[in-house]
Tab-separated table of C-alpha atoms and ligand atoms in Angstrom:
chain	number	residue	atom	x	y	z
B	1	MET	CA	-145.935	-47.779	39.619
B	2	SER	CA	-149.120	-49.544	40.704
B	3	ASP	CA	-147.646	-50.913	43.906
B	4	THR	CA	-146.273	-47.523	44.992
B	5	GLN	CA	-147.816	-46.465	48.290
B	6	ILE	CA	-148.304	-42.816	49.214
B	7	VAL	CA	-148.430	-41.656	52.819
B	8	PRO	CA	-149.361	-37.992	53.391
B	9	VAL	CA	-147.849	-36.046	56.292
B	10	GLU	CA	-150.505	-33.513	57.262
B	11	LEU	CA	-148.685	-30.409	58.449
B	12	GLY	CA	-150.815	-27.629	56.971
B	13	GLU	CA	-148.670	-25.512	54.657
B	14	ASP	CA	-145.761	-27.903	55.212
B	15	ARG	CA	-147.798	-30.911	54.051
B	16	TYR	CA	-145.793	-33.440	52.068
B	17	GLU	CA	-146.036	-36.947	50.744
B	18	ILE	CA	-143.947	-40.039	51.301
B	19	CYS	CA	-143.792	-42.317	48.228
B	20	ILE	CA	-142.709	-45.885	48.838
B	21	GLY	CA	-142.196	-48.429	46.086
B	22	SER	CA	-139.942	-50.154	43.609
B	23	GLY	CA	-137.981	-48.319	40.913
B	24	LEU	CA	-138.564	-44.859	42.369
B	25	LEU	CA	-134.976	-43.604	42.043
B	26	ASN	CA	-135.362	-43.914	38.272
B	27	GLN	CA	-138.385	-41.617	38.523
B	28	LEU	CA	-136.755	-39.047	40.806
B	29	GLY	CA	-136.216	-36.509	38.030
B	30	THR	CA	-139.791	-36.590	36.741
B	31	ARG	CA	-141.270	-36.541	40.237
B	32	LEU	CA	-139.046	-33.618	41.254
B	33	LYS	CA	-139.934	-31.709	38.123
B	34	LEU	CA	-143.633	-31.996	38.933
B	35	LEU	CA	-143.129	-31.086	42.566
B	36	LEU	CA	-140.563	-28.280	42.560
B	37	ALA	CA	-139.506	-27.747	38.941
B	38	PRO	CA	-135.938	-26.968	39.986
B	39	GLU	CA	-133.346	-25.783	37.498
B	40	ARG	CA	-130.656	-27.641	39.453
B	41	VAL	CA	-130.099	-29.507	42.697
B	42	THR	CA	-127.270	-30.670	44.950
B	43	VAL	CA	-127.278	-34.357	45.861
B	44	ILE	CA	-125.661	-35.189	49.205
B	45	THR	CA	-124.765	-38.834	49.730
B	46	ASP	CA	-122.140	-41.072	51.339
B	47	GLN	CA	-119.439	-43.091	49.620
B	48	ASN	CA	-121.206	-46.458	49.967
B	49	VAL	CA	-124.518	-45.221	48.630
B	50	SER	CA	-122.822	-43.150	45.954
B	51	ARG	CA	-121.101	-46.242	44.554
B	52	LEU	CA	-124.425	-48.048	44.305
B	53	TYR	CA	-127.025	-45.413	43.455
B	54	ALA	CA	-125.583	-42.004	42.513
B	55	ARG	CA	-125.436	-42.861	38.810
B	56	ARG	CA	-129.106	-43.863	38.788
B	57	VAL	CA	-130.102	-40.622	40.491
B	58	VAL	CA	-127.958	-38.370	38.328
B	59	ASP	CA	-129.212	-40.040	35.129
B	60	SER	CA	-132.804	-39.616	36.235
B	61	LEU	CA	-132.321	-35.944	37.114
B	62	GLU	CA	-130.462	-35.167	33.907
B	63	ALA	CA	-133.069	-36.957	31.794
B	64	ALA	CA	-135.636	-34.598	33.326
B	65	GLY	CA	-133.482	-31.589	32.451
B	66	ILE	CA	-132.424	-30.899	36.048
B	67	GLY	CA	-128.768	-29.957	36.524
B	68	CYS	CA	-127.069	-31.678	39.427
B	69	LYS	CA	-123.877	-31.877	41.412
B	70	THR	CA	-123.061	-34.486	44.010
B	71	LEU	CA	-121.306	-33.945	47.336
B	72	THR	CA	-120.111	-37.184	48.903
B	73	ILE	CA	-119.238	-37.715	52.568
B	74	PRO	CA	-117.532	-40.652	54.280
B	75	PRO	CA	-120.052	-43.155	55.656
B	76	GLY	CA	-120.733	-43.448	59.372
B	77	GLU	CA	-121.936	-41.551	62.406
B	78	ALA	CA	-118.671	-39.577	62.644
B	79	SER	CA	-119.812	-37.611	59.583
B	80	LYS	CA	-122.666	-36.033	61.549
B	81	SER	CA	-120.201	-33.375	62.628
B	82	TRP	CA	-119.671	-29.660	62.495
B	83	GLU	CA	-116.577	-30.192	60.310
B	84	MET	CA	-118.562	-32.184	57.749
B	85	ALA	CA	-121.378	-29.611	57.746
B	86	LYS	CA	-118.756	-26.946	57.073
B	87	ARG	CA	-117.369	-28.954	54.142
B	88	LEU	CA	-120.852	-29.204	52.697
B	89	TYR	CA	-121.456	-25.455	53.152
B	90	ASP	CA	-118.168	-24.881	51.288
B	91	GLY	CA	-119.412	-27.139	48.476
B	92	LEU	CA	-122.727	-25.283	48.267
B	93	ALA	CA	-120.957	-21.919	48.229
B	94	GLU	CA	-118.596	-23.056	45.495
B	95	ARG	CA	-121.446	-24.062	43.208
B	96	ARG	CA	-123.600	-21.060	44.151
B	97	HIS	CA	-126.427	-23.150	45.507
B	98	THR	CA	-129.240	-20.640	46.053
B	99	ARG	CA	-132.478	-20.780	48.002
B	100	THR	CA	-134.440	-22.063	45.010
B	101	HIS	CA	-132.225	-25.126	44.568
B	102	PRO	CA	-133.282	-28.216	46.510
B	103	ILE	CA	-130.905	-30.531	48.321
B	104	ILE	CA	-131.450	-34.238	47.740
B	105	ALA	CA	-130.458	-36.370	50.736
B	106	LEU	CA	-129.617	-39.798	49.286
B	107	GLY	CA	-128.620	-42.320	51.936
B	108	GLY	CA	-129.194	-43.629	55.418
B	109	GLY	CA	-130.038	-41.664	58.529
B	110	VAL	CA	-126.581	-40.119	58.763
B	111	VAL	CA	-126.918	-38.507	55.339
B	112	GLY	CA	-130.560	-37.605	56.056
B	113	ASP	CA	-129.775	-35.873	59.347
B	114	LEU	CA	-126.662	-34.076	58.105
B	115	ALA	CA	-128.007	-33.043	54.694
B	116	GLY	CA	-131.282	-32.046	56.369
B	117	PHE	CA	-129.400	-29.895	58.855
B	118	VAL	CA	-127.370	-28.256	56.105
B	119	ALA	CA	-130.583	-27.641	54.125
B	120	ALA	CA	-132.243	-26.150	57.223
B	121	THR	CA	-129.425	-23.684	57.759
B	122	TRP	CA	-128.005	-22.847	54.321
B	123	MET	CA	-129.400	-19.411	53.364
B	124	ARG	CA	-131.876	-19.794	56.271
B	125	GLY	CA	-133.369	-22.885	54.705
B	126	VAL	CA	-133.525	-24.499	51.274
B	127	PRO	CA	-135.930	-27.272	50.225
B	128	VAL	CA	-134.827	-30.810	50.983
B	129	VAL	CA	-136.072	-34.057	49.475
B	130	GLN	CA	-135.246	-37.149	51.482
B	131	CYS	CA	-134.392	-40.320	49.559
B	132	PRO	CA	-133.800	-42.879	52.291
B	133	THR	CA	-131.781	-45.932	51.281
B	134	SER	CA	-131.532	-47.703	54.646
B	135	LEU	CA	-134.462	-49.168	56.563
B	136	GLU	CA	-133.689	-46.949	59.577
B	137	ALA	CA	-133.970	-43.876	57.362
B	138	ALA	CA	-137.074	-45.150	55.538
B	139	ILE	CA	-139.129	-45.877	58.639
B	140	ASP	CA	-137.779	-43.225	60.946
B	141	ALA	CA	-135.068	-40.684	60.126
B	142	ALA	CA	-136.411	-39.396	56.801
B	143	VAL	CA	-139.873	-38.686	58.215
B	144	GLY	CA	-140.713	-35.957	60.676
B	145	GLY	CA	-138.358	-33.087	59.992
B	146	LYS	CA	-135.813	-33.553	62.769
B	147	THR	CA	-132.310	-32.823	61.502
B	148	ALA	CA	-129.113	-32.829	63.506
B	149	ILE	CA	-125.394	-33.140	63.897
B	150	ASN	CA	-123.597	-34.385	66.984
B	151	HIS	CA	-121.657	-32.445	69.610
B	152	GLU	CA	-118.966	-33.951	71.806
B	153	ALA	CA	-121.380	-33.563	74.728
B	154	GLY	CA	-123.891	-35.863	73.031
B	155	LYS	CA	-125.703	-37.110	69.942
B	156	ASN	CA	-128.011	-34.814	67.947
B	157	LEU	CA	-127.436	-31.817	70.228
B	158	ILE	CA	-127.197	-29.321	67.363
B	159	GLY	CA	-130.144	-29.350	65.004
B	160	ALA	CA	-133.273	-27.856	63.568
B	161	PHE	CA	-136.782	-28.846	62.593
B	162	HIS	CA	-136.900	-28.743	58.801
B	163	GLN	CA	-139.623	-30.714	57.038
B	164	PRO	CA	-138.723	-32.297	53.690
B	165	ARG	CA	-140.743	-31.328	50.613
B	166	ALA	CA	-141.102	-35.015	49.800
B	167	VAL	CA	-139.753	-38.387	50.819
B	168	ILE	CA	-139.044	-40.795	47.989
B	169	CYS	CA	-138.239	-44.265	49.212
B	170	ASP	CA	-137.120	-46.807	46.625
B	171	VAL	CA	-137.439	-50.172	48.343
B	172	ASP	CA	-135.079	-51.762	45.808
B	173	CYS	CA	-132.197	-50.071	47.652
B	174	LEU	CA	-132.752	-52.347	50.632
B	175	GLN	CA	-131.438	-55.293	48.586
B	176	THR	CA	-127.886	-54.019	49.096
B	177	LEU	CA	-128.191	-52.996	52.745
B	178	ASP	CA	-126.378	-55.427	55.018
B	179	ALA	CA	-128.610	-57.758	56.997
B	180	ARG	CA	-127.419	-56.540	60.386
B	181	HIS	CA	-128.470	-52.926	59.676
B	182	PHE	CA	-131.764	-54.132	58.240
B	183	ARG	CA	-132.609	-56.241	61.296
B	184	ALA	CA	-131.487	-53.519	63.697
B	185	ALA	CA	-133.867	-51.016	62.109
B	186	LEU	CA	-136.785	-53.397	62.564
B	187	ALA	CA	-136.577	-52.664	66.290
B	188	GLU	CA	-137.878	-49.151	65.484
B	189	SER	CA	-140.763	-50.730	63.621
B	190	ILE	CA	-141.665	-52.793	66.684
B	191	LYS	CA	-141.361	-49.603	68.740
B	192	HIS	CA	-143.922	-47.876	66.506
B	193	ALA	CA	-146.348	-50.761	66.991
B	194	VAL	CA	-145.853	-50.842	70.761
B	195	ILE	CA	-146.488	-47.114	71.218
B	196	ARG	CA	-149.358	-46.784	68.754
B	197	ASP	CA	-150.774	-49.853	67.082
B	198	PRO	CA	-151.489	-53.300	68.613
B	199	ALA	CA	-152.756	-54.631	65.242
B	200	PHE	CA	-149.413	-53.736	63.615
B	201	LEU	CA	-147.631	-55.785	66.261
B	202	ASP	CA	-149.790	-58.784	65.264
B	203	TRP	CA	-148.982	-58.066	61.611
B	204	GLN	CA	-145.247	-58.016	62.267
B	205	GLU	CA	-145.393	-61.290	64.178
B	206	ALA	CA	-147.196	-62.852	61.208
B	207	HIS	CA	-145.103	-61.271	58.436
B	208	LEU	CA	-141.597	-61.120	59.892
B	209	ASP	CA	-140.323	-63.937	57.683
B	210	GLY	CA	-141.569	-62.174	54.530
B	211	VAL	CA	-139.983	-58.935	55.690
B	212	LEU	CA	-136.652	-60.643	56.366
B	213	ALA	CA	-136.841	-62.328	52.942
B	214	LEU	CA	-137.245	-58.812	51.467
B	215	GLU	CA	-140.528	-59.659	49.738
B	216	GLN	CA	-141.171	-56.417	47.927
B	217	GLY	CA	-144.882	-55.987	48.700
B	218	THR	CA	-144.427	-56.970	52.349
B	219	VAL	CA	-141.507	-54.583	52.840
B	220	THR	CA	-143.410	-51.770	51.108
B	221	SER	CA	-146.383	-52.342	53.436
B	222	LEU	CA	-144.109	-52.428	56.472
B	223	ILE	CA	-142.467	-49.125	55.551
B	224	ALA	CA	-145.806	-47.513	54.682
B	225	ARG	CA	-147.384	-48.465	58.021
B	226	ASN	CA	-144.345	-47.167	59.900
B	227	CYS	CA	-144.511	-43.910	57.965
B	228	GLU	CA	-148.245	-43.579	58.715
B	229	ILE	CA	-147.608	-44.027	62.411
B	230	LYS	CA	-144.680	-41.637	62.497
B	231	ALA	CA	-146.556	-39.125	60.317
B	232	SER	CA	-149.565	-39.154	62.606
B	233	VAL	CA	-147.411	-38.714	65.706
B	234	VAL	CA	-145.543	-35.839	64.057
B	235	ALA	CA	-148.724	-34.168	62.744
B	236	ASP	CA	-150.114	-34.343	66.275
B	237	ASP	CA	-147.033	-32.796	67.911
B	238	GLU	CA	-144.526	-31.506	65.368
B	239	ARG	CA	-142.116	-29.922	67.847
B	240	GLU	CA	-142.243	-32.433	70.668
B	241	VAL	CA	-144.095	-30.380	73.250
B	242	LEU	CA	-143.158	-31.719	76.640
B	243	THR	CA	-146.295	-30.712	78.523
B	244	GLY	CA	-149.344	-32.955	78.748
B	245	PRO	CA	-149.211	-36.675	77.923
B	246	PRO	CA	-146.339	-37.879	75.720
B	247	ARG	CA	-147.134	-37.469	72.053
B	248	ARG	CA	-144.053	-37.097	69.795
B	249	ALA	CA	-141.995	-37.881	72.884
B	250	ALA	CA	-143.507	-41.385	72.790
B	251	LEU	CA	-141.111	-42.062	69.894
B	252	ASN	CA	-138.325	-41.986	72.476
B	253	PHE	CA	-139.557	-45.237	73.998
B	254	GLY	CA	-136.526	-47.524	74.347
B	255	HIS	CA	-134.155	-44.681	73.573
B	256	THR	CA	-133.241	-43.406	77.043
B	257	PHE	CA	-131.742	-46.749	77.948
B	258	GLY	CA	-130.932	-47.362	74.294
B	259	HIS	CA	-128.590	-44.378	74.074
B	260	ALA	CA	-126.824	-45.516	77.213
B	261	PHE	CA	-126.323	-49.025	75.781
B	262	GLU	CA	-125.207	-47.532	72.478
B	263	THR	CA	-122.491	-45.423	74.064
B	264	LEU	CA	-121.236	-47.815	76.737
B	265	PRO	CA	-117.684	-48.718	75.739
B	266	GLY	CA	-116.918	-52.237	74.613
B	267	ILE	CA	-120.422	-53.327	73.567
B	268	GLY	CA	-120.466	-52.086	69.958
B	269	LEU	CA	-124.206	-52.174	69.274
B	270	LEU	CA	-125.922	-50.603	66.286
B	271	HIS	CA	-128.564	-48.002	67.164
B	272	GLY	CA	-131.512	-50.329	66.545
B	273	GLU	CA	-129.885	-53.138	68.528
B	274	ALA	CA	-129.403	-50.744	71.421
B	275	VAL	CA	-133.006	-49.568	71.104
B	276	ALA	CA	-134.168	-53.197	71.224
B	277	LEU	CA	-132.297	-53.630	74.490
B	278	GLY	CA	-133.568	-50.259	75.678
B	279	MET	CA	-137.168	-51.324	75.031
B	280	VAL	CA	-136.635	-54.498	77.024
B	281	ALA	CA	-135.193	-52.475	79.921
B	282	GLU	CA	-137.975	-49.873	79.772
B	283	LEU	CA	-140.684	-52.545	79.482
B	284	ASP	CA	-139.279	-53.965	82.667
B	285	LEU	CA	-139.945	-50.590	84.332
B	286	ALA	CA	-143.419	-50.606	82.787
B	287	VAL	CA	-144.182	-54.062	84.196
B	288	ARG	CA	-142.884	-53.154	87.631
B	289	HIS	CA	-144.391	-49.688	87.958
B	290	LEU	CA	-147.253	-49.329	85.456
B	291	LYS	CA	-148.906	-52.749	85.476
B	292	PHE	CA	-147.882	-53.386	81.854
B	293	PRO	CA	-148.964	-57.013	81.254
B	294	GLU	CA	-146.048	-59.436	81.632
B	295	ALA	CA	-147.396	-61.628	78.833
B	296	ASP	CA	-147.207	-58.677	76.404
B	297	ARG	CA	-143.683	-57.852	77.536
B	298	ASP	CA	-142.659	-61.469	76.858
B	299	ARG	CA	-144.316	-61.364	73.449
B	300	ILE	CA	-142.450	-58.209	72.425
B	301	GLU	CA	-139.184	-59.574	73.752
B	302	SER	CA	-139.533	-62.793	71.774
B	303	LEU	CA	-140.254	-60.857	68.588
B	304	LEU	CA	-137.092	-58.818	69.208
B	305	ARG	CA	-135.145	-62.033	69.777
B	306	ARG	CA	-136.359	-63.396	66.436
B	307	LEU	CA	-134.840	-60.312	64.838
B	308	GLN	CA	-131.597	-60.180	66.685
B	309	PRO	CA	-130.788	-63.575	68.131
B	310	THR	CA	-127.218	-62.606	68.918
B	311	VAL	CA	-128.023	-59.517	71.002
B	312	LYS	CA	-127.482	-60.289	74.668
B	313	TYR	CA	-130.816	-59.360	76.189
B	314	ASP	CA	-129.608	-60.109	79.691
B	315	LEU	CA	-127.702	-56.825	79.392
B	316	ALA	CA	-131.051	-55.129	79.709
B	317	ALA	CA	-131.196	-56.273	83.297
B	318	ALA	CA	-129.085	-53.196	83.349
B	319	SER	CA	-125.984	-52.629	85.325
B	320	ASP	CA	-125.297	-49.715	87.640
B	321	ALA	CA	-123.038	-48.277	84.961
B	322	VAL	CA	-126.004	-47.867	82.610
B	323	PHE	CA	-128.163	-46.191	85.230
B	324	GLU	CA	-125.295	-43.903	86.172
B	325	LYS	CA	-124.785	-42.950	82.546
B	326	ILE	CA	-128.450	-42.099	82.069
B	327	ARG	CA	-128.449	-39.997	85.206
B	328	LEU	CA	-125.344	-38.126	84.123
B	329	ASP	CA	-126.540	-37.548	80.548
B	330	LYS	CA	-129.950	-36.382	81.616
B	331	LYS	CA	-128.757	-34.165	84.452
B	332	VAL	CA	-126.964	-32.043	81.920
B	333	ILE	CA	-129.669	-31.871	79.295
B	334	SER	CA	-133.062	-32.466	80.954
B	335	GLY	CA	-134.755	-34.327	83.787
B	336	VAL	CA	-134.959	-38.125	83.831
B	337	ARG	CA	-138.418	-38.907	82.549
B	338	PHE	CA	-139.452	-41.838	80.418
B	339	ALA	CA	-142.261	-42.108	77.890
B	340	ILE	CA	-143.189	-45.780	78.282
B	341	PRO	CA	-146.286	-47.823	77.495
B	342	ASP	CA	-148.704	-48.867	80.203
B	343	ARG	CA	-150.307	-51.142	77.617
B	344	ILE	CA	-149.606	-51.881	73.931
B	345	GLY	CA	-150.660	-48.824	71.922
B	346	GLN	CA	-150.589	-46.245	74.725
B	347	THR	CA	-147.709	-44.366	76.322
B	348	VAL	CA	-147.524	-42.406	79.573
B	349	TRP	CA	-144.853	-40.445	81.388
B	350	PHE	CA	-142.967	-42.272	84.081
B	351	GLU	CA	-140.809	-40.232	86.424
B	352	PRO	CA	-138.760	-42.493	88.594
B	353	ALA	CA	-137.956	-41.579	92.168
B	354	PRO	CA	-134.388	-40.273	92.668
B	355	ARG	CA	-133.010	-43.796	92.274
B	356	ILE	CA	-134.422	-45.448	89.195
B	357	ARG	CA	-134.615	-48.901	90.745
C	1	NAD	N1	-133.996	-37.503	62.376
C	1	NAD	C1	-134.595	-38.518	62.956
C	1	NAD	O1	-135.770	-38.438	63.322
C	1	NAD	C2	-133.838	-39.797	63.139
C	1	NAD	C3	-134.528	-40.964	63.487
C	1	NAD	C4	-133.806	-42.154	63.585
C	1	NAD	C5	-132.446	-42.166	63.361
C	1	NAD	N2	-131.804	-41.015	63.038
C	1	NAD	C6	-130.352	-41.013	62.794
C	1	NAD	O2	-130.076	-41.920	61.738
C	1	NAD	C7	-128.737	-42.394	61.869
C	1	NAD	C8	-128.724	-43.894	61.672
C	1	NAD	O3	-129.226	-44.186	60.383
C	1	NAD	P1	-128.756	-45.487	59.585
C	1	NAD	O4	-128.931	-46.666	60.453
C	1	NAD	O5	-129.398	-45.442	58.271
C	1	NAD	O6	-127.178	-45.290	59.478
C	1	NAD	P2	-126.226	-44.872	58.251
C	1	NAD	O7	-126.742	-43.716	57.541
C	1	NAD	O8	-124.867	-44.796	58.849
C	1	NAD	O9	-126.322	-46.135	57.285
C	1	NAD	C9	-125.821	-47.385	57.712
C	1	NAD	C10	-124.784	-47.930	56.731
C	1	NAD	O10	-125.463	-48.436	55.603
C	1	NAD	C11	-124.947	-47.859	54.414
C	1	NAD	N3	-126.057	-47.826	53.481
C	1	NAD	C12	-127.146	-47.024	53.511
C	1	NAD	N4	-128.012	-47.388	52.556
C	1	NAD	C13	-127.472	-48.448	51.918
C	1	NAD	C14	-127.889	-49.290	50.859
C	1	NAD	N5	-129.087	-49.141	50.278
C	1	NAD	N6	-127.071	-50.262	50.447
C	1	NAD	C15	-125.874	-50.472	51.053
C	1	NAD	N7	-125.420	-49.720	52.073
C	1	NAD	C16	-126.224	-48.720	52.494
C	1	NAD	C17	-124.378	-46.546	54.826
C	1	NAD	O11	-123.374	-46.118	53.944
C	1	NAD	C18	-123.824	-46.888	56.208
C	1	NAD	O12	-122.560	-47.484	56.070
C	1	NAD	C19	-128.264	-41.975	63.249
C	1	NAD	O13	-127.376	-40.901	63.120
C	1	NAD	C20	-129.536	-41.528	63.945
C	1	NAD	O14	-129.307	-40.523	64.914
C	1	NAD	C21	-132.470	-39.843	62.924
C	2	ZN	ZN1	-134.064	-44.576	67.092
């Protein structure tokens, strides 16, 4: 317990805490009892995570006298769909899940987003507790209250803001996450440092080997610092107000290009890998148009290369197809505008002239 770190998310009445540490899934029942004292809960998870961790969670809940049922979805982004949400609503209806019964989202970002969305909408909103098991979920998806499913017109187009009542992150789960997903998620950690915290960039350069070796204390500190940064951005601008300087929108750094790389056919990048490429492409804009120091761009790029040596960074010298895709995507949904850093730790809006280059 002693090395558990607590990060508060200060949102007034919606304030909650993120607990990060080892062995926390075993304590889920007792922690939940103190926090919400539920009579029963529904656990939503995916097949991979269920195989590894559902038993631990169910045992912990039952030992605390909390009844529980588990709904399991197939793993993967395709599950963030209307059809899967409907299946979960059917499951909740069948077991008469009422407004006083929390939903426990146990899994990566797919489970977190989908279960969060279902929790936001079932009976106009039931409590959700996020238990992230992937690094992407621990440092990003589980924190901040954005929930979503995908529409054929684009990712995350249907969603709601619904803050969790708690985030409980058991770092032991990361032992079973495959290395590629783990490394990909670290791109989001570098993003947090670049938009908010120069000292954290130094820290990551110094501690990357310990993080990659899954040293428990180092990984706990990494997740905690990411959660602090995301929590402070979210507390400052919960609903991503798009007037004034970029605040929550700064979290989209690397993502405008990143989404284009992610969806270009034939490349097959994970989200974090695409975001790494997206950051390189957007830093190039920052160097050319905002006087972002070239030496800092090179430093960030070499840290990303240490993480993902096989990602082809020359792709980020992006092709016309990528620019075209961004233009098309954004014309439908919103204007093309980038939140990019003009120096490490500070982000500004950049609105390119009609042609981006
Ligand atoms: N809401 C937000 O603010 C936000 C932020 C970032 C990302 N996201 C969303 O998160 C999703 C990506 O999250 P992700 O990368 O976690 O993907 P994911 O949920 O698909 O998980 C990746 C894979 O790892 C498996 N897995 C998860 N935890 C594991 C563990 N401990 N051991 C072994 N296998 C494990 C999963 O079953 C899956 O196969 C995307 O849909 C993205 O849009 C949301
Ligand atoms: Zn992301």
